[in-house]
Amino acid sequence: MTTTRRGWVAFVLVVLVALVGSGCTVIPLSGPNTLSEPGTGDPLTKPFQRMIALPPQPTWGPEEVIKGLQAAMAAYADDPTILPQYLTPEARSKWSPSGPVTVIEDAYDFAYPSERDGTQTVQKITVKGRWAASIKEDDAYVPTGGAWDRSFELVKVADGGYRVSSLPTGLGLLLTNSDVARAYRATNLYYVSGNTPDRLVVDRVRLRLKPTKSFAQIILERLLEQPTSALQGGAVTSSFPQGTKVEYVVWREERVVVNLSRPLDPLDPSAKAAVKAQIRYSLNMNEVAKGRTIDIQVDGEPYSLDQPDTDDQWLEDGDADPYFVSRGAIQYLGKDGPAGTVPGPAGQERTGYRDFALSKDNNALVAARTSTGISVAGLTQAGQWQEVIQGDLTAPSWHRDGSLWTFDRKNGAALRYDPAGGRGPERVEAEVKLQGLDVTRLRIARDGVRVVLSIGENTVQICALAGNGAGAKLVNFQSLATTGEGERIIDLAWADDEHLLMLVESDAGQILNQINVGDGETVGVPLKDRLQSLAGSGDRVLAWSRTGSGADIKSKIVELNQDRQTWTPKVESDASTPLFPLG
């Protein structure tokens, strides 16, 4: 017989608000308690709530002990002495806090595999919850859905209480969503692109706050380590030589002082610029030290001074000009609507060309898919359409280095064509077998490193691009999104280096999601009209809306407003695909 009980037993917890440099406040033992997060005025610090768990009590039953054990796991990083008290000596010898952190939803139940009469020496109990995510050892946050059902075994001890004698195989730390929200912060770290050395690539992690260190120091210490597995293998590099350490980070009269240790070379100007950029964006993009001068020192000696609001183009500026297609001709999109056609053949009305893509603004080229392959033309009066890749291909996508990418569906390979090199398309090596996969889209992010592929109508995978030119390789394949039953992906577009737009359709209608490719965080965007395709750049999102039927079809371009809730028509008729350079 199996029974299930729901409910929270009020065992005693103490919540401590830890604020670096401002002391602490202990809440009386009446728990559980919820505290607001007061600010300290220190730009280097993030206030947080810290849980303090109690040892197991003789009067607690199996459920209270499991809840106390879970609380001790949440508090383990700050106080590792409580958790072992919940375990028998044998369980302590087998358990390790290393490995991924398991995150489940806050509410969970208990189930007993047999009838309880309160006299058993050994009690088995199953925790039944919903799996929310894993936090990997490299601090990557990976959303994970589905049921999380795991069994524990407890034994009675001399004082009448219980201890855990057996934990689920491979379980390290078990946290709830609330534990993660209380003690961790989603953090963007910035590394140097492996194929464009004057560009930064964002790497999103979850970092645990610590009462003994400022958030700024936590960020920089993690920045000196390797990126997450998604960006390893040459996709990005670091400007910090191995062995560099953070000596201290302090706030002095509106100036943030970062003191590092050697072996940084103060005479290497290119390395100095990259060091400054990595530190600036890793602090500022996490709302730490934003708007303040950052004084970077090495062993206490001046190294580099980063002034606020310096525009050095290490990241995409997000203000690319928008375009759209009307009757096969590419037109400029102005503030109030159409603003003229582009020069050359790309600005002339034609049929048989679709899935247009624009390269970077300088020496811009346009690519389009036809029934036989992909053709390219220059945006000049002298430009001519020329077929450069033949075959059954996905829509073209431009890399920021000027190369054109697509996927050869017949031969199962990513292809790269360099217009400047004058050579035919080259097959791109991949660390996984792509042949036989139903790849329907390939999109390169504007950072030139991340690549997404849609597989069939329901799955999106993300990978990274390592190496340059003909030596490029697709590495670190991971699943990013899967649609539900009866749903299919209509379009994918990069909004910026960090976010992907995914348009999904089912019999019930359409859904537009914005996905953070670093941690899978998904935000829904409300829709009014039926959409056909998307384009994004920075804060701007454009879409092709096609409504009605027959003679009443209305085909227009709409733009998502800053409220991220409503859309405004930009082109009222005869419009189709919106475009931004790259993406």
XYZ file of C-alpha atoms in Angstrom:
583
model
C 0.000 0.000 0.000
C 1.243 3.490 -0.844
C 0.144 6.635 0.916
C 0.974 10.235 0.080
C 0.897 13.219 2.409
C 1.110 16.892 1.482
C 2.048 19.761 3.746
C 4.915 21.547 5.360
C 5.949 20.742 8.899
C 7.186 23.817 10.730
C 10.601 22.786 11.916
C 12.757 25.611 13.196
C 14.764 27.629 10.688
C 16.653 30.825 11.195
C 17.101 33.241 8.301
C 20.097 35.507 8.394
C 20.467 38.505 6.106
C 24.114 38.667 5.129
C 25.351 42.036 3.974
C 29.048 42.394 3.328
C 30.496 45.216 5.365
C 27.234 46.071 7.160
C 26.917 43.451 9.874
C 24.041 40.994 10.141
C 20.633 40.585 11.696
C 19.367 37.398 13.297
C 15.637 36.730 13.251
C 14.125 35.124 16.389
C 13.541 31.369 16.406
C 9.932 31.481 15.254
C 10.458 30.543 11.594
C 9.947 30.191 8.844
C 10.534 33.867 8.086
C 10.661 35.922 4.912
C 12.820 39.012 4.739
C 13.048 41.793 2.208
C 16.484 42.504 0.766
C 17.550 45.955 1.952
C 20.260 47.800 0.078
C 23.527 48.888 1.627
C 24.594 51.653 -0.748
C 27.728 49.648 -1.572
C 27.790 49.174 -5.387
C 29.962 46.054 -5.067
C 27.536 44.104 -2.898
C 24.355 42.112 -3.441
C 22.293 41.616 -0.249
C 20.844 38.164 0.219
C 19.005 35.919 2.652
C 21.014 33.182 4.223
C 19.403 30.096 5.743
C 20.664 28.565 8.946
C 19.378 25.032 9.571
C 19.103 23.224 12.896
C 20.344 19.714 13.717
C 17.783 16.878 13.715
C 15.536 16.767 16.768
C 14.456 13.623 18.704
C 10.768 14.454 18.203
C 10.943 14.720 14.437
C 9.451 12.043 12.243
C 10.867 10.921 8.865
C 9.314 13.810 6.927
C 10.630 16.459 9.294
C 14.095 14.904 9.113
C 14.092 14.941 5.298
C 12.967 18.573 5.314
C 15.675 19.401 7.836
C 18.236 17.573 5.705
C 17.194 19.589 2.664
C 17.476 22.836 4.660
C 20.952 21.775 5.799
C 21.882 21.231 2.146
C 20.691 24.750 1.330
C 22.864 26.097 4.161
C 25.829 23.790 3.478
C 28.015 26.320 1.642
C 27.886 28.666 4.650
C 27.883 26.038 7.398
C 28.926 22.469 6.491
C 28.692 21.208 10.089
C 24.921 20.667 10.324
C 24.271 18.369 7.383
C 26.503 15.453 8.564
C 24.442 15.308 11.762
C 21.482 14.075 9.687
C 23.449 11.092 8.347
C 24.560 7.812 9.818
C 28.336 7.195 9.765
C 27.966 4.896 6.754
C 25.874 7.469 4.849
C 28.387 10.209 5.708
C 31.223 8.132 4.266
C 29.385 7.728 0.942
C 27.852 11.178 0.495
C 29.671 14.023 -1.264
C 28.572 17.622 -1.918
C 30.477 17.642 -5.206
C 28.782 17.235 -8.549
C 25.762 19.057 -9.971
C 23.334 20.754 -7.605
C 19.815 19.361 -8.038
C 17.085 22.015 -8.001
C 13.437 21.061 -7.502
C 10.278 23.111 -7.219
C 9.362 24.369 -3.756
C 6.354 22.118 -3.103
C 7.035 18.415 -2.794
C 5.243 15.428 -1.281
C 6.200 12.265 0.543
C 5.170 8.697 -0.222
C 5.706 5.537 1.817
C 6.188 2.205 0.047
C 4.379 0.330 2.829
C 1.931 0.893 5.681
C 3.469 2.763 8.615
C 2.815 1.743 12.211
C 5.502 3.874 13.881
C 7.503 0.894 15.134
C 9.832 0.248 12.219
C 13.538 0.463 12.870
C 14.145 1.203 9.182
C 11.817 3.572 7.331
C 11.837 4.081 3.571
C 10.380 7.317 2.255
C 10.105 8.776 -1.244
C 10.301 12.479 -2.047
C 7.952 13.271 -4.953
C 8.515 16.620 -6.617
C 9.137 18.376 -9.906
C 12.636 18.775 -11.273
C 13.422 22.442 -12.001
C 17.096 22.540 -12.978
C 20.662 21.478 -12.347
C 23.538 23.798 -11.472
C 26.603 22.160 -12.945
C 30.063 22.171 -11.421
C 31.056 24.888 -13.898
C 28.146 27.025 -12.527
C 26.016 26.556 -15.648
C 22.275 26.573 -14.910
C 20.423 23.936 -16.946
C 16.590 23.861 -16.756
C 15.252 20.318 -16.440
C 11.572 19.373 -16.464
C 9.682 16.281 -15.393
C 9.055 14.400 -12.177
C 11.743 14.058 -9.518
C 11.003 10.989 -7.387
C 13.818 9.705 -5.186
C 13.867 7.338 -2.210
C 15.624 7.830 1.118
C 16.121 5.341 3.921
C 16.104 6.324 7.579
C 16.866 4.449 10.811
C 15.874 5.099 14.393
C 18.651 6.087 16.774
C 19.086 5.944 20.524
C 17.442 9.298 21.263
C 14.276 8.162 19.473
C 14.789 10.271 16.412
C 15.791 9.343 12.878
C 18.940 9.582 10.814
C 19.309 9.129 7.077
C 21.121 5.884 6.336
C 20.792 5.886 2.542
C 20.464 8.734 0.042
C 19.541 8.495 -3.651
C 22.470 7.363 -5.776
C 24.522 10.286 -7.038
C 22.637 12.936 -5.068
C 24.834 15.775 -3.870
C 23.124 18.982 -2.778
C 19.335 19.197 -3.146
C 17.961 22.756 -3.304
C 14.555 24.235 -4.009
C 13.789 27.102 -6.365
C 13.465 29.379 -3.343
C 16.897 28.342 -2.089
C 18.436 29.262 -5.438
C 16.566 32.576 -5.616
C 17.743 33.426 -2.108
C 21.434 32.549 -2.362
C 22.369 32.563 -6.071
C 22.468 35.267 -8.708
C 22.235 34.863 -12.487
C 25.518 36.375 -13.681
C 26.924 37.277 -17.094
C 30.652 36.731 -17.553
C 32.467 38.015 -20.638
C 35.232 36.215 -22.515
C 37.100 37.077 -25.707
C 35.773 35.558 -28.924
C 37.960 32.775 -30.273
C 37.470 33.904 -33.893
C 37.096 37.690 -33.500
C 39.674 38.894 -30.929
C 38.172 42.367 -30.551
C 34.775 41.014 -29.499
C 33.384 39.684 -26.221
C 31.045 36.717 -25.797
C 28.685 36.396 -22.843
C 28.706 33.276 -20.660
C 25.788 33.044 -18.199
C 26.252 31.284 -14.859
C 24.633 31.050 -11.425
C 26.998 32.262 -8.695
C 26.410 31.686 -5.001
C 26.671 34.748 -2.832
C 28.950 34.631 0.195
C 28.787 36.674 3.398
C 32.582 37.021 3.456
C 33.027 38.478 -0.057
C 31.510 41.238 -2.147
C 29.607 40.193 -5.248
C 32.178 42.062 -7.346
C 34.972 39.868 -6.034
C 32.898 36.706 -6.544
C 32.320 37.708 -10.174
C 35.960 38.449 -10.926
C 37.258 35.321 -9.215
C 34.911 33.229 -11.375
C 35.926 35.231 -14.478
C 39.526 34.081 -13.984
C 38.396 30.461 -14.359
C 37.450 28.560 -17.513
C 34.122 29.386 -19.189
C 31.261 26.918 -18.948
C 31.350 23.803 -21.107
C 29.152 25.523 -23.725
C 32.048 27.828 -24.676
C 35.078 25.624 -24.166
C 37.167 23.973 -26.856
C 38.457 27.208 -28.381
C 35.117 29.015 -28.814
C 36.359 31.760 -26.481
C 39.610 32.716 -24.788
C 40.605 34.742 -21.746
C 42.976 37.698 -21.567
C 44.073 36.689 -18.060
C 47.235 34.563 -17.912
C 47.021 31.391 -15.886
C 47.883 32.097 -12.284
C 46.301 35.567 -12.132
C 44.454 36.141 -8.857
C 42.106 38.754 -7.434
C 43.861 40.277 -4.434
C 40.981 42.585 -3.505
C 38.133 44.702 -4.877
C 37.225 47.861 -2.946
C 35.097 50.966 -3.418
C 36.931 54.232 -2.844
C 35.270 57.602 -3.434
C 33.136 56.606 -6.428
C 36.028 54.596 -7.843
C 36.217 50.810 -7.898
C 39.731 49.512 -7.314
C 40.486 46.020 -8.652
C 43.888 44.732 -7.567
C 45.163 41.667 -9.431
C 48.342 39.687 -9.078
C 50.929 39.035 -11.768
C 51.668 37.442 -14.303
C 49.737 40.158 -16.172
C 52.118 42.053 -18.461
C 51.593 45.839 -18.113
C 53.484 46.443 -21.379
C 51.143 44.423 -23.628
C 48.562 46.950 -24.959
C 46.299 44.418 -26.695
C 46.075 42.256 -23.590
C 45.473 45.359 -21.484
C 42.494 46.386 -23.624
C 40.962 42.916 -23.394
C 41.520 42.687 -19.625
C 39.816 46.040 -19.168
C 36.885 44.996 -21.373
C 36.355 41.662 -19.617
C 36.368 43.319 -16.201
C 34.205 46.266 -17.248
C 31.400 44.251 -18.811
C 31.456 41.469 -16.220
C 30.933 44.076 -13.494
C 28.715 46.597 -15.265
C 26.350 44.164 -16.965
C 25.592 42.666 -13.558
C 24.756 46.084 -12.100
C 27.967 46.150 -10.078
C 30.136 49.267 -10.258
C 28.035 50.564 -13.148
C 28.764 54.180 -14.068
C 31.928 54.299 -11.969
C 35.583 54.478 -12.899
C 37.329 51.121 -12.543
C 40.953 51.420 -11.455
C 42.706 48.179 -12.375
C 45.976 47.531 -10.574
C 48.524 44.722 -10.616
C 50.270 44.072 -7.317
C 49.157 47.522 -6.193
C 50.685 49.299 -9.193
C 48.577 51.132 -11.852
C 47.659 48.908 -14.803
C 44.645 50.439 -16.583
C 41.904 52.962 -15.916
C 38.420 52.293 -17.276
C 36.279 55.405 -17.485
C 32.474 55.030 -17.439
C 30.507 55.226 -20.699
C 33.553 54.538 -22.863
C 32.369 53.240 -26.234
C 34.853 50.657 -27.455
C 32.551 48.363 -29.499
C 33.494 45.166 -27.687
C 29.798 44.289 -27.726
C 27.182 44.703 -30.434
C 25.677 48.202 -30.191
C 22.206 46.941 -31.105
C 21.215 49.869 -33.351
C 21.464 48.162 -36.749
C 19.295 49.565 -39.532
C 16.111 47.581 -40.275
C 14.967 46.418 -43.718
C 12.007 44.507 -45.107
C 11.010 42.683 -48.277
C 8.150 43.841 -50.513
C 7.289 41.801 -53.614
C 10.784 40.346 -53.652
C 12.549 43.726 -53.364
C 14.494 44.783 -50.271
C 13.533 48.167 -48.837
C 14.838 50.356 -46.046
C 12.530 50.665 -43.048
C 12.461 54.194 -41.674
C 11.043 55.486 -38.410
C 7.606 56.054 -39.908
C 7.530 53.342 -42.585
C 9.130 52.491 -45.950
C 12.135 54.683 -46.780
C 13.117 53.559 -50.282
C 14.627 50.493 -51.936
C 18.236 49.347 -51.743
C 20.400 49.889 -54.856
C 21.019 47.241 -57.467
C 19.109 44.060 -58.291
C 18.244 43.358 -54.645
C 15.995 46.434 -54.748
C 14.080 45.228 -57.797
C 10.834 43.282 -57.569
C 11.218 39.624 -58.460
C 9.804 36.170 -57.751
C 11.560 32.929 -56.824
C 13.802 34.463 -54.147
C 13.045 33.946 -50.445
C 14.688 33.748 -46.995
C 16.776 36.887 -47.520
C 19.773 37.583 -45.227
C 22.024 40.651 -44.946
C 25.705 40.730 -44.063
C 27.291 43.474 -41.946
C 26.716 47.073 -43.021
C 30.200 47.588 -44.463
C 30.375 46.222 -48.033
C 26.907 44.753 -47.456
C 25.812 41.689 -49.380
C 22.395 40.085 -49.535
C 21.806 36.348 -49.835
C 18.592 34.571 -50.768
C 17.423 31.027 -51.237
C 16.056 29.849 -54.591
C 14.743 26.535 -55.891
C 18.286 25.422 -56.802
C 20.484 26.900 -54.040
C 21.617 30.201 -52.565
C 22.444 33.343 -54.553
C 24.296 36.486 -53.440
C 24.228 40.087 -54.681
C 25.934 43.307 -53.615
C 23.848 46.263 -52.456
C 25.253 48.492 -55.193
C 24.018 49.630 -58.588
C 26.579 47.340 -60.204
C 25.630 44.314 -58.095
C 24.439 41.115 -59.764
C 22.756 38.009 -58.415
C 25.116 35.025 -58.526
C 24.413 31.503 -57.336
C 27.222 30.523 -54.962
C 25.934 27.299 -53.358
C 23.774 24.658 -54.987
C 21.628 21.999 -53.369
C 18.811 21.400 -50.906
C 19.812 24.081 -48.415
C 18.485 25.831 -45.335
C 18.052 29.615 -45.282
C 21.381 31.520 -45.460
C 23.007 33.061 -42.387
C 25.940 35.505 -42.357
C 28.897 35.392 -39.990
C 30.345 38.699 -38.874
C 33.619 37.820 -40.636
C 31.760 38.124 -43.967
C 31.301 34.397 -44.654
C 27.956 32.877 -45.645
C 26.615 29.770 -43.907
C 23.902 27.226 -44.633
C 23.148 23.553 -44.078
C 23.262 20.999 -46.885
C 20.253 18.840 -46.070
C 21.021 16.126 -48.635
C 24.601 15.531 -47.505
C 24.107 16.349 -43.823
C 26.764 19.044 -43.459
C 27.131 22.703 -42.523
C 28.652 24.725 -45.375
C 30.694 27.931 -45.312
C 31.239 30.194 -48.319
C 33.671 33.131 -48.238
C 32.829 35.732 -50.934
C 36.202 37.407 -50.419
C 38.114 34.174 -50.956
C 36.493 33.358 -54.285
C 36.415 29.632 -53.481
C 33.425 27.338 -53.531
C 31.590 26.353 -50.342
C 33.590 24.387 -47.770
C 32.254 21.699 -45.491
C 32.440 22.658 -41.792
C 33.658 20.006 -39.397
C 31.360 19.133 -36.483
C 32.136 17.132 -33.356
C 28.830 15.235 -33.691
C 27.359 13.385 -36.657
C 24.947 15.688 -38.494
C 24.220 13.413 -41.419
C 20.748 11.959 -41.119
C 19.439 14.787 -38.922
C 16.485 16.751 -40.271
C 18.139 20.167 -39.904
C 15.653 22.839 -40.967
C 17.449 26.027 -39.885
C 20.969 27.207 -39.062
C 21.433 30.650 -37.485
C 24.719 32.247 -36.379
C 24.563 34.794 -33.553
C 26.033 38.250 -34.024
C 28.833 37.388 -31.590
C 30.107 34.994 -34.274
C 30.401 32.131 -31.789
C 26.991 30.697 -30.952
C 25.051 28.731 -33.563
C 21.501 27.342 -33.313
C 20.031 24.576 -35.425
C 16.397 23.526 -35.513
C 15.913 19.779 -35.938
C 12.630 18.894 -37.589
C 9.681 20.950 -36.385
C 10.114 20.488 -32.658
C 13.723 20.730 -31.418
C 16.370 23.438 -31.147
C 20.009 22.650 -30.467
C 22.746 25.159 -29.736
C 26.467 24.791 -30.300
C 29.571 26.955 -30.523
C 31.930 27.827 -33.335
C 35.607 27.265 -32.602
C 38.414 28.299 -34.912
C 38.660 30.652 -37.881
C 37.921 30.469 -41.584
C 38.359 27.066 -43.161
C 39.492 25.712 -39.774
C 36.152 26.453 -38.103
C 34.474 23.621 -36.200
C 31.058 23.248 -34.557
C 31.493 22.092 -30.953
C 29.636 21.718 -27.646
C 26.212 20.671 -28.941
C 23.436 20.985 -26.363
C 19.654 20.847 -26.404
C 18.090 24.299 -25.993
C 14.333 23.884 -26.490
C 11.725 21.296 -27.408
C 8.122 22.107 -28.292
C 5.134 20.341 -26.802
C 2.969 17.744 -28.504
C 1.084 19.184 -31.452
C 3.353 22.242 -31.686
C 5.838 23.148 -34.397
C 8.529 25.801 -34.766
C 7.647 28.435 -37.374
C 10.738 30.654 -37.143
C 13.916 31.351 -35.162
C 15.800 34.655 -34.975
C 18.559 36.060 -32.799
C 17.352 39.057 -30.784
C 20.864 39.771 -29.507
C 23.966 37.786 -28.566
C 22.195 36.314 -25.547
C 18.572 35.835 -26.571
C 16.848 33.750 -29.238
C 13.311 34.400 -30.510
C 11.282 31.252 -31.184
C 7.874 31.356 -32.860
C 5.792 28.227 -32.178
C 2.424 27.293 -33.660
C -0.274 24.765 -32.744
C -3.979 24.307 -33.405
C -4.602 26.571 -30.419
C -2.631 29.462 -31.930
C 0.886 30.872 -31.790
C 3.413 31.433 -28.998
C 6.449 33.726 -29.208
C 9.163 32.994 -26.658
C 12.405 34.824 -25.955
C 14.962 32.324 -24.672
C 18.168 33.190 -22.844
C 20.580 30.763 -24.494
C 22.870 30.836 -21.458
C 20.435 29.359 -18.942
C 17.244 28.595 -20.864
C 15.212 31.271 -19.058
C 12.140 31.844 -21.233
C 9.855 34.880 -21.410
C 6.630 34.822 -23.413
C 5.787 37.714 -25.728
C 2.051 38.449 -26.240
C 0.747 38.171 -29.784
C -2.224 39.771 -31.501
C -1.855 38.876 -35.175
C -0.649 35.699 -36.800
C 3.089 35.953 -37.553
C 5.120 34.406 -40.362
C 8.716 35.417 -39.589
C 10.847 37.400 -37.138
C 13.912 39.642 -36.978
C 15.624 41.141 -33.941
C 18.493 43.449 -33.055
C 19.156 44.719 -29.554
C 15.869 45.888 -28.060
C 14.040 45.878 -31.400
C 11.870 43.000 -32.622
C 10.144 43.098 -36.014
C 7.715 40.551 -37.424
C 5.868 39.787 -40.631
C 2.157 39.586 -39.891
C -0.160 37.994 -42.428
C -3.873 37.903 -41.651
C -7.091 37.319 -43.571
C -7.594 35.209 -46.686
C -8.156 35.558 -50.407
C -8.602 39.166 -51.518
C -8.693 40.280 -47.872
C -5.148 39.204 -46.977
C -3.239 41.869 -45.077
C 0.538 41.467 -45.138
C 2.379 43.961 -42.928
C 5.446 44.576 -40.779
C 4.833 45.139 -37.056
C 7.269 46.121 -34.288
C 7.198 45.067 -30.649
C 6.855 48.134 -28.435
C 9.105 48.923 -25.494
C 6.446 47.673 -23.078
C 7.065 44.193 -24.594
C 3.301 43.709 -24.580
C 1.943 45.439 -27.702
C 2.800 45.752 -31.386
C 2.741 48.760 -33.711
C 2.311 48.468 -37.514
C 5.299 49.890 -39.414
C 4.388 48.884 -42.995
C 0.682 48.424 -43.641
C 0.638 46.481 -46.934
C 2.668 44.498 -49.515
C 5.275 43.610 -46.879
C 6.866 40.302 -46.009
C 10.151 39.352 -44.332
C 11.745 41.886 -41.905
C 15.560 41.977 -41.843
C 18.444 43.177 -39.716
C 22.101 42.679 -40.695
C 23.424 39.384 -39.301
C 21.291 37.361 -36.900
